[in-house]
């Protein structure tokens, strides 16, 4: 399968997502070899351009490219000429002029990876843009959950917390719904994006009940196969989205008491970084059924798979692009956001 880029999950078919997950299984095996490297991307130069802070995404893209034998260049806006006022367009055109083969881009602006691709004509992987999307996060989440729960068709995943600022929820909705999972969104009413019920990935359709949205975590808890806790993005909150951190934890946090009421087989996910004691209790984060470090490990395998299918995929097999929903408008969000 050949992918031209990865800007969003929205346009990917079930077959394409499953192929990426299956390739990631093979890539995980590379990480268990004595020499953790294959020559698939020898001679390819990939730029990891992070205009916004990151630990796991940035480092795992770097490791993924190195395990595929690609050359990598790291760009961080801090310490670069961006600080002197150089625009995104001039920055990516400057780097592209050095003869690189593609970009991995994280940026606070929704749609920035799309624009970088349009300007440079090079393949781009979206490593998180504003409140639009974080496609490799959704793929690695699916990978980690599938590894523990099996096929996600019919599995019930509840995504809980700060839906308003989260690009992770937008990508996860597209990925999980395409894979046939049942998704419930749980959040305080103030952290539910306006108009969410009309998003194509949420709305009901023929033979499809759509996504349930509720503020009552305790009603959902006993019925889930996976509970995905989202980070409360305090740095984005100028006003009062909830009365106090204690009240947020009591209403929507995965507390010790709620941990005890989770079904015995259910797994716990969090994209990281975590606010321990706010959206997730330390006992839940470190529990045997927590997939949080599995998600981090899956990030390397999934990002290897994505880079492989973009830069070394079979050009005679373009996959089945379901539609071209590669714009922020597809999910209706233009402003800034994070994980
Ligand atoms: N989940 C996630 O994107 O984490 P980082 O911001 O550390 O990359």
PDB file of N, CA, C and O in Angstrom, residues 140-179:
ATOM      1  N   UNK A 140      -1.897   4.634  16.956  1.00  0.00           N
ATOM      2  CA  UNK A 140      -1.175   3.910  18.015  1.00  0.00           C
ATOM      3  C   UNK A 140      -2.124   3.509  19.142  1.00  0.00           C
ATOM      4  O   UNK A 140      -1.954   2.448  19.767  1.00  0.00           O
ATOM      5  N   UNK A 141      -3.139   4.331  19.396  1.00  0.00           N
ATOM      6  CA  UNK A 141      -4.142   3.957  20.396  1.00  0.00           C
ATOM      7  C   UNK A 141      -4.878   2.690  19.941  1.00  0.00           C
ATOM      8  O   UNK A 141      -5.082   1.760  20.730  1.00  0.00           O
ATOM      9  N   UNK A 142      -5.268   2.662  18.668  1.00  0.00           N
ATOM     10  CA  UNK A 142      -5.965   1.483  18.132  1.00  0.00           C
ATOM     11  C   UNK A 142      -5.055   0.258  18.201  1.00  0.00           C
ATOM     12  O   UNK A 142      -5.496  -0.851  18.530  1.00  0.00           O
ATOM     13  N   UNK A 143      -3.784   0.471  17.897  1.00  0.00           N
ATOM     14  CA  UNK A 143      -2.821  -0.635  17.929  1.00  0.00           C
ATOM     15  C   UNK A 143      -2.713  -1.214  19.346  1.00  0.00           C
ATOM     16  O   UNK A 143      -2.767  -2.431  19.544  1.00  0.00           O
ATOM     17  N   UNK A 144      -2.564  -0.318  20.332  1.00  0.00           N
ATOM     18  CA  UNK A 144      -2.418  -0.776  21.714  1.00  0.00           C
ATOM     19  C   UNK A 144      -3.684  -1.487  22.197  1.00  0.00           C
ATOM     20  O   UNK A 144      -3.618  -2.537  22.848  1.00  0.00           O
ATOM     21  N   UNK A 145      -4.844  -0.918  21.857  1.00  0.00           N
ATOM     22  CA  UNK A 145      -6.104  -1.552  22.289  1.00  0.00           C
ATOM     23  C   UNK A 145      -6.321  -2.883  21.580  1.00  0.00           C
ATOM     24  O   UNK A 145      -6.729  -3.860  22.193  1.00  0.00           O
ATOM     25  N   UNK A 146      -6.029  -2.935  20.280  1.00  0.00           N
ATOM     26  CA  UNK A 146      -6.204  -4.188  19.531  1.00  0.00           C
ATOM     27  C   UNK A 146      -5.285  -5.277  20.069  1.00  0.00           C
ATOM     28  O   UNK A 146      -5.669  -6.450  20.133  1.00  0.00           O
ATOM     29  N   UNK A 147      -4.070  -4.894  20.461  1.00  0.00           N
ATOM     30  CA  UNK A 147      -3.123  -5.885  20.993  1.00  0.00           C
ATOM     31  C   UNK A 147      -3.667  -6.547  22.245  1.00  0.00           C
ATOM     32  O   UNK A 147      -3.430  -7.726  22.502  1.00  0.00           O
ATOM     33  N   UNK A 148      -4.420  -5.797  23.062  1.00  0.00           N
ATOM     34  CA  UNK A 148      -4.916  -6.338  24.335  1.00  0.00           C
ATOM     35  C   UNK A 148      -6.335  -6.902  24.213  1.00  0.00           C
ATOM     36  O   UNK A 148      -6.648  -7.927  24.822  1.00  0.00           O
ATOM     37  N   UNK A 149      -7.183  -6.241  23.398  1.00  0.00           N
ATOM     38  CA  UNK A 149      -8.613  -6.610  23.344  1.00  0.00           C
ATOM     39  C   UNK A 149      -8.978  -7.433  22.119  1.00  0.00           C
ATOM     40  O   UNK A 149     -10.091  -7.956  22.028  1.00  0.00           O
ATOM     41  N   UNK A 150      -8.073  -7.543  21.150  1.00  0.00           N
ATOM     42  CA  UNK A 150      -8.410  -8.188  19.883  1.00  0.00           C
ATOM     43  C   UNK A 150      -9.113  -7.198  18.954  1.00  0.00           C
ATOM     44  O   UNK A 150      -9.117  -5.985  19.198  1.00  0.00           O
ATOM     45  N   UNK A 151      -9.724  -7.741  17.879  1.00  0.00           N
ATOM     46  CA  UNK A 151     -10.407  -6.904  16.874  1.00  0.00           C
ATOM     47  C   UNK A 151     -11.307  -5.877  17.573  1.00  0.00           C
ATOM     48  O   UNK A 151     -12.078  -6.220  18.478  1.00  0.00           O
ATOM     49  N   UNK A 152     -11.251  -4.624  17.136  1.00  0.00           N
ATOM     50  CA  UNK A 152     -12.012  -3.573  17.808  1.00  0.00           C
ATOM     51  C   UNK A 152     -13.465  -3.461  17.330  1.00  0.00           C
ATOM     52  O   UNK A 152     -14.249  -2.687  17.900  1.00  0.00           O
ATOM     53  N   UNK A 153     -13.828  -4.235  16.313  1.00  0.00           N
ATOM     54  CA  UNK A 153     -15.223  -4.254  15.842  1.00  0.00           C
ATOM     55  C   UNK A 153     -16.151  -4.597  17.022  1.00  0.00           C
ATOM     56  O   UNK A 153     -15.990  -5.624  17.681  1.00  0.00           O
ATOM     57  N   UNK A 154     -17.081  -3.715  17.322  1.00  0.00           N
ATOM     58  CA  UNK A 154     -18.061  -3.966  18.395  1.00  0.00           C
ATOM     59  C   UNK A 154     -17.560  -3.663  19.801  1.00  0.00           C
ATOM     60  O   UNK A 154     -18.339  -3.694  20.755  1.00  0.00           O
ATOM     61  N   UNK A 155     -16.283  -3.347  19.955  1.00  0.00           N
ATOM     62  CA  UNK A 155     -15.769  -3.019  21.292  1.00  0.00           C
ATOM     63  C   UNK A 155     -16.260  -1.608  21.681  1.00  0.00           C
ATOM     64  O   UNK A 155     -16.452  -0.744  20.826  1.00  0.00           O
ATOM     65  N   UNK A 156     -16.457  -1.416  22.978  1.00  0.00           N
ATOM     66  CA  UNK A 156     -16.986  -0.145  23.478  1.00  0.00           C
ATOM     67  C   UNK A 156     -15.852   0.681  24.096  1.00  0.00           C
ATOM     68  O   UNK A 156     -15.270   0.270  25.111  1.00  0.00           O
ATOM     69  N   UNK A 157     -15.562   1.809  23.489  1.00  0.00           N
ATOM     70  CA  UNK A 157     -14.504   2.694  23.974  1.00  0.00           C
ATOM     71  C   UNK A 157     -15.149   4.003  24.446  1.00  0.00           C
ATOM     72  O   UNK A 157     -15.868   4.656  23.687  1.00  0.00           O
ATOM     73  N   UNK A 158     -14.907   4.361  25.704  1.00  0.00           N
ATOM     74  CA  UNK A 158     -15.364   5.661  26.203  1.00  0.00           C
ATOM     75  C   UNK A 158     -14.174   6.614  26.232  1.00  0.00           C
ATOM     76  O   UNK A 158     -13.100   6.271  26.738  1.00  0.00           O
ATOM     77  N   UNK A 159     -14.363   7.799  25.658  1.00  0.00           N
ATOM     78  CA  UNK A 159     -13.315   8.831  25.661  1.00  0.00           C
ATOM     79  C   UNK A 159     -13.798   9.931  26.600  1.00  0.00           C
ATOM     80  O   UNK A 159     -14.892  10.485  26.414  1.00  0.00           O
ATOM     81  N   UNK A 160     -12.990  10.214  27.615  1.00  0.00           N
ATOM     82  CA  UNK A 160     -13.473  10.988  28.759  1.00  0.00           C
ATOM     83  C   UNK A 160     -12.630  12.236  29.004  1.00  0.00           C
ATOM     84  O   UNK A 160     -11.398  12.150  29.083  1.00  0.00           O
ATOM     85  N   UNK A 161     -13.290  13.378  29.158  1.00  0.00           N
ATOM     86  CA  UNK A 161     -12.587  14.554  29.656  1.00  0.00           C
ATOM     87  C   UNK A 161     -12.677  15.773  28.764  1.00  0.00           C
ATOM     88  O   UNK A 161     -13.757  16.133  28.300  1.00  0.00           O
ATOM     89  N   UNK A 162     -11.533  16.386  28.527  1.00  0.00           N
ATOM     90  CA  UNK A 162     -11.477  17.677  27.841  1.00  0.00           C
ATOM     91  C   UNK A 162     -11.620  17.485  26.328  1.00  0.00           C
ATOM     92  O   UNK A 162     -10.648  17.577  25.564  1.00  0.00           O
ATOM     93  N   UNK A 163     -12.855  17.234  25.907  1.00  0.00           N
ATOM     94  CA  UNK A 163     -13.125  17.047  24.473  1.00  0.00           C
ATOM     95  C   UNK A 163     -12.886  18.351  23.716  1.00  0.00           C
ATOM     96  O   UNK A 163     -12.501  18.341  22.556  1.00  0.00           O
ATOM     97  N   UNK A 164     -13.143  19.454  24.388  1.00  0.00           N
ATOM     98  CA  UNK A 164     -13.144  20.758  23.731  1.00  0.00           C
ATOM     99  C   UNK A 164     -11.804  21.082  23.069  1.00  0.00           C
ATOM    100  O   UNK A 164     -11.756  21.541  21.931  1.00  0.00           O
ATOM    101  N   UNK A 165     -10.703  20.827  23.797  1.00  0.00           N
ATOM    102  CA  UNK A 165      -9.397  21.234  23.289  1.00  0.00           C
ATOM    103  C   UNK A 165      -8.645  20.099  22.596  1.00  0.00           C
ATOM    104  O   UNK A 165      -7.495  20.286  22.190  1.00  0.00           O
ATOM    105  N   UNK A 166      -9.257  18.933  22.497  1.00  0.00           N
ATOM    106  CA  UNK A 166      -8.502  17.740  22.132  1.00  0.00           C
ATOM    107  C   UNK A 166      -8.542  17.404  20.649  1.00  0.00           C
ATOM    108  O   UNK A 166      -9.589  17.134  20.081  1.00  0.00           O
ATOM    109  N   UNK A 167      -7.342  17.381  20.035  1.00  0.00           N
ATOM    110  CA  UNK A 167      -7.244  16.853  18.669  1.00  0.00           C
ATOM    111  C   UNK A 167      -7.226  15.324  18.690  1.00  0.00           C
ATOM    112  O   UNK A 167      -7.553  14.677  17.710  1.00  0.00           O
ATOM    113  N   UNK A 168      -6.817  14.761  19.841  1.00  0.00           N
ATOM    114  CA  UNK A 168      -6.780  13.300  19.969  1.00  0.00           C
ATOM    115  C   UNK A 168      -8.176  12.718  19.815  1.00  0.00           C
ATOM    116  O   UNK A 168      -8.368  11.692  19.153  1.00  0.00           O
ATOM    117  N   UNK A 169      -9.172  13.368  20.408  1.00  0.00           N
ATOM    118  CA  UNK A 169     -10.524  12.809  20.328  1.00  0.00           C
ATOM    119  C   UNK A 169     -11.027  12.840  18.897  1.00  0.00           C
ATOM    120  O   UNK A 169     -11.688  11.912  18.433  1.00  0.00           O
ATOM    121  N   UNK A 170     -10.689  13.882  18.164  1.00  0.00           N
ATOM    122  CA  UNK A 170     -11.169  13.973  16.779  1.00  0.00           C
ATOM    123  C   UNK A 170     -10.580  12.852  15.929  1.00  0.00           C
ATOM    124  O   UNK A 170     -11.289  12.215  15.146  1.00  0.00           O
ATOM    125  N   UNK A 171      -9.290  12.597  16.065  1.00  0.00           N
ATOM    126  CA  UNK A 171      -8.677  11.515  15.285  1.00  0.00           C
ATOM    127  C   UNK A 171      -9.146  10.155  15.771  1.00  0.00           C
ATOM    128  O   UNK A 171      -9.357   9.239  14.971  1.00  0.00           O
ATOM    129  N   UNK A 172      -9.313  10.007  17.084  1.00  0.00           N
ATOM    130  CA  UNK A 172      -9.768   8.712  17.601  1.00  0.00           C
ATOM    131  C   UNK A 172     -11.193   8.386  17.164  1.00  0.00           C
ATOM    132  O   UNK A 172     -11.509   7.228  16.896  1.00  0.00           O
ATOM    133  N   UNK A 173     -12.041   9.395  17.116  1.00  0.00           N
ATOM    134  CA  UNK A 173     -13.406   9.155  16.637  1.00  0.00           C
ATOM    135  C   UNK A 173     -13.378   8.565  15.232  1.00  0.00           C
ATOM    136  O   UNK A 173     -14.045   7.567  14.944  1.00  0.00           O
ATOM    137  N   UNK A 174     -12.603   9.180  14.357  1.00  0.00           N
ATOM    138  CA  UNK A 174     -12.540   8.705  12.970  1.00  0.00           C
ATOM    139  C   UNK A 174     -11.968   7.295  12.908  1.00  0.00           C
ATOM    140  O   UNK A 174     -12.495   6.418  12.209  1.00  0.00           O
ATOM    141  N   UNK A 175     -10.904   7.060  13.647  1.00  0.00           N
ATOM    142  CA  UNK A 175     -10.223   5.761  13.580  1.00  0.00           C
ATOM    143  C   UNK A 175     -11.097   4.650  14.172  1.00  0.00           C
ATOM    144  O   UNK A 175     -11.325   3.612  13.544  1.00  0.00           O
ATOM    145  N   UNK A 176     -11.612   4.896  15.369  1.00  0.00           N
ATOM    146  CA  UNK A 176     -12.388   3.856  16.057  1.00  0.00           C
ATOM    147  C   UNK A 176     -13.688   3.556  15.332  1.00  0.00           C
ATOM    148  O   UNK A 176     -14.101   2.395  15.227  1.00  0.00           O
ATOM    149  N   UNK A 177     -14.348   4.597  14.836  1.00  0.00           N
ATOM    150  CA  UNK A 177     -15.614   4.385  14.123  1.00  0.00           C
ATOM    151  C   UNK A 177     -15.372   3.619  12.821  1.00  0.00           C
ATOM    152  O   UNK A 177     -16.144   2.752  12.449  1.00  0.00           O
ATOM    153  N   UNK A 178     -14.267   3.928  12.137  1.00  0.00           N
ATOM    154  CA  UNK A 178     -13.949   3.203  10.891  1.00  0.00           C
ATOM    155  C   UNK A 178     -13.662   1.736  11.192  1.00  0.00           C
ATOM    156  O   UNK A 178     -13.989   0.856  10.389  1.00  0.00           O
ATOM    157  N   UNK A 179     -13.069   1.465  12.343  1.00  0.00           N
ATOM    158  CA  UNK A 179     -12.771   0.077  12.720  1.00  0.00           C
ATOM    159  C   UNK A 179     -13.976  -0.635  13.328  1.00  0.00           C
ATOM    160  O   UNK A 179     -13.882  -1.797  13.709  1.00  0.00           O
TER     161      UNK A 179
END
